[in-house]
Coordinates of C-alpha atoms and ligand atoms in Angstrom, one line a residue:
M1 CA 176.9 81.2 92.0
S2 CA 176.9 84.9 92.1
S3 CA 180.1 86.2 93.6
S4 CA 182.4 83.4 92.8
D5 CA 184.1 82.3 89.7
I6 CA 184.0 78.7 90.8
T7 CA 181.0 76.5 90.1
L8 CA 179.7 73.0 91.0
K9 CA 180.8 71.9 87.6
D10 CA 184.5 72.6 88.5
I11 CA 184.2 70.4 91.5
Y12 CA 182.8 67.5 89.3
I13 CA 185.6 68.0 86.9
A14 CA 188.1 68.0 89.8
R15 CA 186.6 64.7 91.0
Q16 CA 187.0 63.1 87.6
R17 CA 190.6 64.3 87.5
I18 CA 191.7 63.1 90.9
T19 CA 189.7 59.9 91.2
G20 CA 192.1 56.9 91.5
I21 CA 195.0 59.1 92.7
V22 CA 193.3 60.5 95.8
R23 CA 191.4 58.4 98.3
K24 CA 187.7 58.5 98.9
T25 CA 187.9 58.7 102.7
P26 CA 185.6 57.0 105.2
L27 CA 182.8 58.7 107.0
V28 CA 182.4 57.0 110.4
S29 CA 179.8 57.6 113.1
S30 CA 181.1 58.6 116.5
P31 CA 178.8 57.0 119.2
C32 CA 180.5 58.9 122.1
L33 CA 180.2 62.3 120.5
S34 CA 176.7 61.5 119.3
E35 CA 175.7 60.7 122.9
L36 CA 177.3 63.9 124.3
V37 CA 175.8 66.2 121.7
G38 CA 172.4 64.5 121.4
S39 CA 172.6 64.3 117.6
S40 CA 174.1 61.8 115.2
V41 CA 177.7 62.8 114.7
Y42 CA 179.9 61.5 111.9
L43 CA 183.6 62.1 111.3
K44 CA 185.0 62.5 107.7
L45 CA 188.5 61.0 108.0
E46 CA 190.7 63.1 105.8
S47 CA 193.4 62.1 108.4
L48 CA 193.5 58.8 106.4
Q49 CA 193.9 60.6 103.1
E50 CA 197.1 60.2 101.1
T51 CA 199.8 62.3 102.8
G52 CA 197.7 62.5 105.9
S53 CA 195.5 65.5 105.0
F54 CA 192.9 66.7 102.5
K55 CA 195.5 69.1 100.9
V56 CA 196.4 66.5 98.3
R57 CA 192.9 66.9 96.7
G58 CA 193.4 70.5 95.7
A59 CA 197.1 70.1 94.9
T60 CA 196.4 67.1 92.6
N61 CA 193.6 68.9 90.8
K62 CA 195.8 71.9 90.2
M63 CA 198.9 70.0 89.1
L64 CA 197.0 67.7 86.7
D65 CA 195.6 70.9 85.1
L66 CA 199.1 72.3 84.2
T67 CA 200.2 72.6 80.6
E68 CA 203.3 70.5 79.5
E69 CA 205.3 73.7 79.5
Q70 CA 204.3 74.6 83.0
K71 CA 205.1 71.1 84.2
E72 CA 208.5 71.5 82.6
Q73 CA 209.2 74.7 84.6
G74 CA 208.3 73.1 87.9
V75 CA 206.1 74.2 90.8
V76 CA 206.6 76.2 93.9
A77 CA 204.6 76.2 97.2
A78 CA 204.7 77.9 100.6
S79 CA 203.2 76.0 103.4
T80 CA 203.0 75.2 107.1
G81 CA 203.5 71.6 106.3
N82 CA 200.5 69.7 105.0
H83 CA 200.1 71.6 101.7
A84 CA 203.9 71.2 101.1
R85 CA 203.7 67.5 101.8
A86 CA 200.8 67.2 99.3
V87 CA 202.6 69.2 96.6
A88 CA 205.9 67.3 97.1
Y89 CA 204.1 63.9 97.0
M90 CA 202.2 64.7 93.8
A91 CA 205.2 66.3 92.1
Q92 CA 207.2 63.2 92.7
K93 CA 204.3 61.1 91.3
L94 CA 203.9 63.3 88.2
D95 CA 207.7 63.8 87.8
I96 CA 207.5 67.6 88.2
R97 CA 210.2 69.6 89.9
A98 CA 209.0 71.1 93.2
K99 CA 210.4 73.8 95.5
I100 CA 208.8 74.4 98.9
C101 CA 209.2 77.6 100.9
I102 CA 208.8 77.0 104.6
S103 CA 209.0 79.4 107.5
K104 CA 211.9 78.6 109.9
D105 CA 209.4 78.2 112.7
V106 CA 207.6 75.2 111.2
P107 CA 208.2 72.0 113.4
Q108 CA 211.2 70.0 112.2
Y109 CA 209.2 66.7 111.8
R110 CA 207.1 68.5 109.2
V111 CA 210.2 69.7 107.3
E112 CA 211.7 66.2 107.3
A113 CA 208.6 64.7 105.9
I114 CA 208.7 67.1 102.9
K115 CA 212.4 66.4 102.2
K116 CA 211.8 62.7 102.2
L117 CA 209.3 63.2 99.3
G118 CA 212.1 64.6 97.2
A119 CA 211.1 68.3 97.1
K120 CA 213.7 71.0 97.5
V121 CA 213.0 72.8 100.8
I122 CA 213.8 76.5 101.1
L123 CA 213.7 77.8 104.7
S124 CA 212.8 81.5 104.8
G125 CA 211.4 84.0 107.2
H126 CA 209.5 83.4 110.4
S127 CA 205.9 83.4 109.3
Q128 CA 203.8 81.8 106.7
D129 CA 203.4 85.2 104.9
E130 CA 207.2 85.6 104.6
A131 CA 207.5 82.1 103.2
M132 CA 204.8 83.0 100.7
E133 CA 206.7 86.1 99.6
R134 CA 209.7 84.0 98.8
A135 CA 207.6 81.6 96.8
F136 CA 206.1 84.5 94.7
Q137 CA 209.7 85.6 94.1
L138 CA 210.5 82.2 92.6
V139 CA 207.5 82.4 90.4
E140 CA 208.8 85.7 89.0
D141 CA 212.5 84.8 88.8
Q142 CA 212.2 81.2 87.5
G143 CA 208.9 81.0 85.8
M144 CA 207.7 78.3 88.2
T145 CA 203.9 77.8 88.8
M146 CA 202.6 78.7 92.2
I147 CA 200.5 76.0 93.9
H148 CA 198.6 78.2 96.3
P149 CA 197.5 76.5 99.5
F150 CA 193.9 77.9 99.3
D151 CA 193.2 81.0 97.1
D152 CA 193.0 79.3 93.7
P153 CA 189.9 78.0 91.9
A154 CA 191.6 74.6 91.1
I155 CA 192.5 74.2 94.8
I156 CA 189.1 75.1 96.1
A157 CA 187.4 72.8 93.5
G158 CA 189.7 70.0 94.6
Q159 CA 188.9 70.4 98.3
G160 CA 185.2 70.6 97.2
T161 CA 185.3 67.0 96.2
I162 CA 184.9 66.2 99.9
G163 CA 181.5 67.8 99.7
L164 CA 180.4 65.5 96.8
E165 CA 181.5 62.5 98.8
L166 CA 179.5 63.7 101.9
L167 CA 176.4 64.0 99.8
E168 CA 176.7 60.4 98.7
Q169 CA 177.8 59.0 102.1
L170 CA 175.2 60.9 104.1
P171 CA 172.4 62.4 102.0
E172 CA 170.5 63.6 105.1
I173 CA 173.5 65.8 106.2
K174 CA 172.2 68.9 108.0
T175 CA 175.4 70.5 109.5
V176 CA 179.1 70.3 108.8
L177 CA 181.9 71.6 111.0
V178 CA 185.0 72.5 109.0
P179 CA 188.5 73.6 110.2
L180 CA 189.1 77.1 108.9
S181 CA 192.3 78.8 108.0
G182 CA 192.7 80.3 104.5
G183 CA 189.3 79.0 103.7
G184 CA 190.0 76.7 100.7
L185 CA 188.7 73.7 102.4
I186 CA 185.5 75.2 103.7
S187 CA 184.8 77.2 100.5
G188 CA 184.9 74.1 98.3
I189 CA 182.8 72.0 100.7
A190 CA 180.3 74.8 101.1
L191 CA 179.9 75.3 97.4
A192 CA 179.3 71.6 96.9
L193 CA 176.8 71.2 99.8
K194 CA 174.9 74.4 99.3
S195 CA 174.5 73.7 95.6
A196 CA 172.7 70.5 96.6
D197 CA 170.7 72.1 99.5
P198 CA 171.2 75.7 100.7
E199 CA 169.7 74.7 104.0
I200 CA 172.8 72.6 105.0
R201 CA 174.6 74.6 107.6
V202 CA 178.3 75.1 107.1
I203 CA 180.3 76.2 110.2
G204 CA 184.0 77.2 110.3
V205 CA 186.1 76.4 113.4
S206 CA 189.4 78.1 114.1
M207 CA 191.8 78.4 117.0
D208 CA 191.3 81.5 119.1
T209 CA 194.8 82.8 118.5
S210 CA 195.4 84.5 115.1
A211 CA 192.1 83.4 113.6
V212 CA 192.5 85.6 110.5
M213 CA 189.5 84.6 108.5
Y214 CA 187.2 84.8 111.6
H215 CA 188.3 88.4 112.3
S216 CA 188.4 89.4 108.6
L217 CA 184.7 88.2 108.2
R218 CA 183.7 90.4 111.2
A219 CA 185.7 93.4 109.9
G220 CA 184.2 93.0 106.4
E221 CA 187.7 92.9 104.8
P222 CA 190.8 90.8 104.8
L223 CA 193.0 91.6 107.8
E224 CA 196.7 90.8 108.6
M225 CA 197.5 89.4 112.0
N226 CA 200.6 88.2 113.8
E227 CA 201.1 84.5 114.2
E228 CA 201.0 83.0 117.6
Y229 CA 201.9 79.4 118.7
T230 CA 199.0 77.0 118.5
I231 CA 198.8 73.2 118.6
A232 CA 196.7 73.6 115.5
D233 CA 199.8 74.7 113.6
A234 CA 198.3 73.7 110.2
L235 CA 195.8 76.5 110.7
L236 CA 198.4 79.2 110.9
G237 CA 198.9 81.8 108.1
G238 CA 197.0 84.8 106.8
I239 CA 194.4 84.9 104.1
G240 CA 196.2 87.5 102.0
L241 CA 195.3 91.2 101.9
N242 CA 194.5 90.8 98.2
N243 CA 192.5 87.6 98.7
K244 CA 190.7 86.8 95.5
Y245 CA 188.3 83.9 96.2
T246 CA 188.1 82.4 99.6
F247 CA 187.2 85.6 101.6
R248 CA 184.2 86.3 99.3
M249 CA 183.1 82.7 99.3
C250 CA 183.3 82.5 103.1
Q251 CA 181.3 85.8 103.3
E252 CA 178.7 84.2 101.0
Y253 CA 178.4 80.7 102.3
L254 CA 179.3 80.4 105.9
D255 CA 176.5 80.2 108.5
D256 CA 178.7 80.7 111.4
T257 CA 182.3 80.7 112.6
V258 CA 183.5 79.6 116.1
L259 CA 186.8 79.6 118.0
V260 CA 188.4 77.0 120.3
T261 CA 191.3 77.3 122.6
D262 CA 194.5 75.2 122.5
D263 CA 193.3 73.4 125.7
E264 CA 190.0 72.6 124.0
I265 CA 191.9 71.3 120.9
A266 CA 194.1 69.1 123.1
D267 CA 190.9 67.7 124.6
G268 CA 189.6 67.0 121.1
I269 CA 192.8 65.2 120.2
A270 CA 192.6 63.0 123.3
F271 CA 188.9 62.4 122.9
A272 CA 189.4 61.2 119.3
L273 CA 192.2 58.9 120.4
K274 CA 190.4 57.4 123.3
S275 CA 186.8 57.2 122.1
D276 CA 187.2 56.8 118.3
H277 CA 190.7 55.3 118.2
L278 CA 191.8 58.0 115.8
V279 CA 195.1 59.8 115.5
V280 CA 194.2 63.4 114.7
E281 CA 196.4 66.5 114.5
G282 CA 195.5 69.8 116.2
A283 CA 194.0 71.4 113.1
G284 CA 192.0 68.2 112.5
A285 CA 190.6 68.2 116.0
V286 CA 189.0 71.7 116.2
G287 CA 185.6 70.4 115.1
V288 CA 185.6 67.7 117.7
A289 CA 186.8 70.3 120.3
A290 CA 183.9 72.6 119.4
L291 CA 181.3 69.9 119.9
L292 CA 182.9 68.7 123.1
R293 CA 182.7 72.1 124.6
R294 CA 179.2 72.5 123.3
K295 CA 180.0 75.8 121.7
K296 CA 176.8 77.5 120.8
I297 CA 176.3 75.7 117.6
E298 CA 173.0 74.7 116.1
V299 CA 173.9 71.2 115.0
G300 CA 170.7 69.7 113.8
C301 CA 170.1 66.0 113.8
K302 CA 172.9 64.9 111.4
V303 CA 176.2 66.6 111.9
V304 CA 179.5 65.9 110.1
V305 CA 182.9 66.9 111.5
I306 CA 185.7 67.2 109.0
V307 CA 188.8 65.6 110.5
S308 CA 191.1 67.4 108.2
G309 CA 194.5 65.8 109.0
G310 CA 196.4 63.3 111.1
N311 CA 200.0 64.5 110.9
I312 CA 200.8 65.0 114.5
D313 CA 204.2 64.8 116.2
L314 CA 204.3 61.5 118.1
R315 CA 205.8 63.2 121.2
L316 CA 203.0 65.8 121.3
L317 CA 200.4 63.1 120.9
L318 CA 201.9 61.1 123.7
N319 CA 202.1 64.1 126.0
I320 CA 198.5 65.0 125.4
A321 CA 197.5 61.3 126.0
R322 CA 199.5 61.1 129.2
E323 CA 198.2 64.4 130.6
H324 CA 194.6 63.3 129.9
S325 CA 195.0 59.9 131.5
C326 CA 196.6 61.6 134.6
R327 CA 193.7 64.0 134.9
Q328 CA 191.3 61.1 134.7
V329 CA 193.1 59.2 137.5
N330 CA 193.0 62.4 139.6
R331 CA 189.3 62.8 139.0
Q332 CA 188.7 59.2 140.1
L333 CA 190.8 59.7 143.2
E334 CA 188.9 62.9 144.1
G335 CA 185.7 61.1 143.6
Q336 CA 186.6 58.4 146.2
Ligands
PLP1 C1 195.4 73.5 105.6 C2 194.7 72.8 106.7 C3 193.4 73.3 107.2 C4 192.8 74.6 106.7 O1 192.5 74.6 105.4 P1 192.2 76.0 104.6 O2 191.8 75.7 103.3 O3 193.5 76.8 104.7 O4 191.1 76.7 105.4 C5 192.8 72.5 108.1 N1 193.3 71.4 108.6 C6 194.5 70.8 108.1 C7 194.9 69.6 108.7 C8 195.2 71.5 107.2 O5 196.3 71.0 106.7

C-alpha cells in the first residue's frame, strides 16, 4: 500500500487480538431497500456491536497493544460519545484508568452512558476540537496514552476488521456505503476490501452540515470548519489540520463521497425502524438515507450499507417515528 503505513496484515493482527472480545456482527438483507434501489442491499449491523457502535473494534485493538507501563499510566480520549463509550467499556474490562474529555454540547444521555461505565468525564469546551485539545494536555501533563478516535494505525486496523467480515459474509460485494467523519472507519474498511479486490467501490456518506472530510478532499488539504447541529451527532468533529493517516487514505481509496440532509437522515432512521425493525442512530442511518433518496450513486448489484451505530436518544427516536406515522396518515387522507 503506497501512501499509508497501515497494511492488510495489521488488520489481520487486529482481528486476532479482538476476536472473542468484540462481536462479529450480522449482515442482513434489506428486502424493502433492495426493491427500492433495484439491487441487493445488505446492512452490516454495527448497531448491535458491544457498546452500540463499531468504535469498540479500534479502541480494543489499541488498548490491547499497550505496554504494561502504558496501561499503568491510564488512557485518555476525546469524543462525541461513541468512541468514549467504547474506550470506557474496554478500560473497565482491562482494568485501565480512563479519562474522557467531552465537549459541553454533547447530549446528556451520552455523557451519562460514559459515566456509568466507570470512566472519569471531563467536560471542556464547546466543540470536539476543544475537547481534543484538553485530552492532548492530559497526555503531556500526566503521561496518559491518547486513544485517538480515528487517526491512529491501531484504530484504523481495528475498524478494518469489518472489511474482513464483509469479505467472508458476502464475497460478491460490489459497493459499500460507509458513514464518514474522521475517516477511521472508512479507511480501515477500504484497505481491507480493496486489498481483496480494487474494483469494490467504497463510498463515504456524511451529513451536509460541517462535512469536514468531504470538503477537505475537494480542497486537497485538511480544513477546519465550525460544528453545526445535526441528528448525526456522532459524525461531528474535525479531521485535524495535521491529520497523519485518514486524509491520505481517503484520498487514495474512496471512489466517491456524498452528502445527506438531516431530514433525509431522519427518513433513514424511520425507514430502518419500520421496514427492517432496526434501531439506528443518525450517524448510522446516513447510508440508508443516501439510498432512499437515490443519490447519484453507482451501486452495482450487491451493495452493503454500514449501519455504524444504534445509540439514539429514545425521545428523538420516538419523535421521528411519530412524525413519520403522521405524515403517512396525511398522505393516505390526501389520497382519498
Ligand atoms: C464515529 C462514528 C462514525 C464515523 O467514524 P469515523 O471513523 O470518524 O469516520 C460513524 N458512525 C458512528 C455511529 C460513529 O460513532
